C-alpha positions as CSV (number, residue, x, y, z in Angstrom):
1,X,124.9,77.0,101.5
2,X,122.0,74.5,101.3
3,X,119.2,73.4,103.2
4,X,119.3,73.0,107.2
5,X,117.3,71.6,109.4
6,X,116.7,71.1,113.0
7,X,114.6,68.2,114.4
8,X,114.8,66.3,111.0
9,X,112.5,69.3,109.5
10,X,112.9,71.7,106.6
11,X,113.9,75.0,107.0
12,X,111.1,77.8,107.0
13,X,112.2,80.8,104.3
14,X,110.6,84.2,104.8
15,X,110.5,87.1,102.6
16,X,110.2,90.2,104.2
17,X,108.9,92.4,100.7
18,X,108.3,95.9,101.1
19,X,106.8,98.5,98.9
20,X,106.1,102.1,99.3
21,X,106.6,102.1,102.5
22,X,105.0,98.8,103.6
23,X,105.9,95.5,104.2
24,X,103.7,92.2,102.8
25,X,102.3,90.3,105.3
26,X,100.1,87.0,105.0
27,X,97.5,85.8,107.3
28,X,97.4,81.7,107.0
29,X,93.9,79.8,107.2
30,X,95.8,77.6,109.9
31,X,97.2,79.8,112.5
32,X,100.4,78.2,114.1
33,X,100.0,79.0,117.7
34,X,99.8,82.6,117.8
35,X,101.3,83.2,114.7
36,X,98.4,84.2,112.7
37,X,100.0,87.0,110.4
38,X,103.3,86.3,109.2
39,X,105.4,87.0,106.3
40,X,104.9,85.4,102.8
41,X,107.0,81.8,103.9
42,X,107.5,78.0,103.3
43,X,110.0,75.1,103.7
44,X,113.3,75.2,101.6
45,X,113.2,72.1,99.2
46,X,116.2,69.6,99.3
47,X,119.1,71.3,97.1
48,X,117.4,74.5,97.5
49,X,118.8,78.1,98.5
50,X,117.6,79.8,101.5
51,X,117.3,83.0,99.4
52,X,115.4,80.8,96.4
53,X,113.1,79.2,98.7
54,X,111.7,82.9,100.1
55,X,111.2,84.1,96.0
56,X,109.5,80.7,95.2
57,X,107.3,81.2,98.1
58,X,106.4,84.9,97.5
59,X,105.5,83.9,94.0
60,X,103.1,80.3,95.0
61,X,101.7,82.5,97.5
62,X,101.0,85.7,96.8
63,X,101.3,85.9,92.9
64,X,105.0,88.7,92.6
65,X,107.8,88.0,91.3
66,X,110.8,89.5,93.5
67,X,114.3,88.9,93.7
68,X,116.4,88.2,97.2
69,X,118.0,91.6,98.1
70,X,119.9,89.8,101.3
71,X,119.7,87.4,103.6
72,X,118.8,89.3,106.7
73,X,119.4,86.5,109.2
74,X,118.4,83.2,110.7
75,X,117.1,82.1,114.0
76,X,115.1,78.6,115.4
77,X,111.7,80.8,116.0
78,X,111.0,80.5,119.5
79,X,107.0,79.7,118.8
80,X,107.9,77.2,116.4
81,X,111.1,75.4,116.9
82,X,112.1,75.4,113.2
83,X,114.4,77.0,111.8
84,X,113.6,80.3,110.2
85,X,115.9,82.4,107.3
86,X,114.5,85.8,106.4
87,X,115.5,87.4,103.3
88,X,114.4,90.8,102.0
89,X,113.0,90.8,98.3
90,X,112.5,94.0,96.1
91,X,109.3,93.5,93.6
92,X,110.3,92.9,90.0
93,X,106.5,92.5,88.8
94,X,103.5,91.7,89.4
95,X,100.1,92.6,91.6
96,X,99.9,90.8,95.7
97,X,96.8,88.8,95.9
98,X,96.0,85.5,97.5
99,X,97.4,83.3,94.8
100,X,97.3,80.3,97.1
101,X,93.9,80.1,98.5
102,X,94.1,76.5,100.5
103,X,97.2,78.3,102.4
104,X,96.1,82.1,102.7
105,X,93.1,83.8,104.0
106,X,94.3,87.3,103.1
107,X,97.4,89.5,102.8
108,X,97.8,93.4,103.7
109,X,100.7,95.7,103.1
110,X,101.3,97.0,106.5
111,X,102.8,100.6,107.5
112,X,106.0,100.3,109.6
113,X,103.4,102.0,113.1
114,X,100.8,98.9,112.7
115,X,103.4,96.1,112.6
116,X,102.8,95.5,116.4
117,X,99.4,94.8,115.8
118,X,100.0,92.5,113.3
119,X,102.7,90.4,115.3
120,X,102.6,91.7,118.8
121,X,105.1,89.2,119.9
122,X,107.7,91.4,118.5
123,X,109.9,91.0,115.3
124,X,113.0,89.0,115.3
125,X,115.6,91.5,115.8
126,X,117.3,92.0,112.8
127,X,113.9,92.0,110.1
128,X,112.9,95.1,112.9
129,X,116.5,96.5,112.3
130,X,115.7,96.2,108.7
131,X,111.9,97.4,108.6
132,X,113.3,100.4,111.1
133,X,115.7,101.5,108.3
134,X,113.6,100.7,105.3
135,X,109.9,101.7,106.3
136,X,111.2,104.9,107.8
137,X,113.4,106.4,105.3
């Protein structure tokens, strides 16, 4: 499947990366609206997978290589409009850090109990499902 959009926009892919019982979270310079920590993301290029666009983006922004695990689901996010995918990604390599400084201020690796203080809005309902399982085993 290739690129979507709604309102003439790119699709937003997410990767939702965890690691010993953490998942990767970004905090952007620019906050968009309330969404100030998110998960590593960017727009799917034209021609580009859903599941490509979330491994690209891990890598520009926070320096690992992953690979797409599976695609966990896709919504339009209800603070943004666009349309979102979220794919979870297992770590082939590397160390996080803020590889992209113009784009992120920071990153943590966040236990599965602090997630609401990260994004207190609440998770979209199937990359909770997914963090439930995975973060709790």
């Amino acid at each position: 499947m290739t690129q979507q959009t709604t309102d003439e926009r790119p699709g937003i892919a997410a990767a939702i990366v965890v690691q010993e019982g953490r998942v990767l979270m970004v905090r952007r310079r620019v906050s968009e609206g309330q969404l100030s920590w998110q998960f590593p993301a960017g727009e799917v290029e034209p021609g580009e997978e859903r599941e490509a666009a979330a491994v690209r983006e891990t890598q520009e922004e926070t320096g690992l290589t992953v690979e797409a695990v599976k695609l966990l689901g896709e919504r339009v996010h209800p603070k943004t409009g666009r349309l979102m995918s979220y794919t979870a990604c297992q770590i082939l390599g590397g160390t996080a850090h803020v590889a992209d400084t113009e784009e992120l201020a920071e990153l943590a690796w966040v236990p599965h109990s602090d997630i609401p203080e990260y994004v207190p809005y609440g998770l979209f309902e199937p990359v909770q499902d997914y963090l439930d399982g995975t973060l709790s085993a």
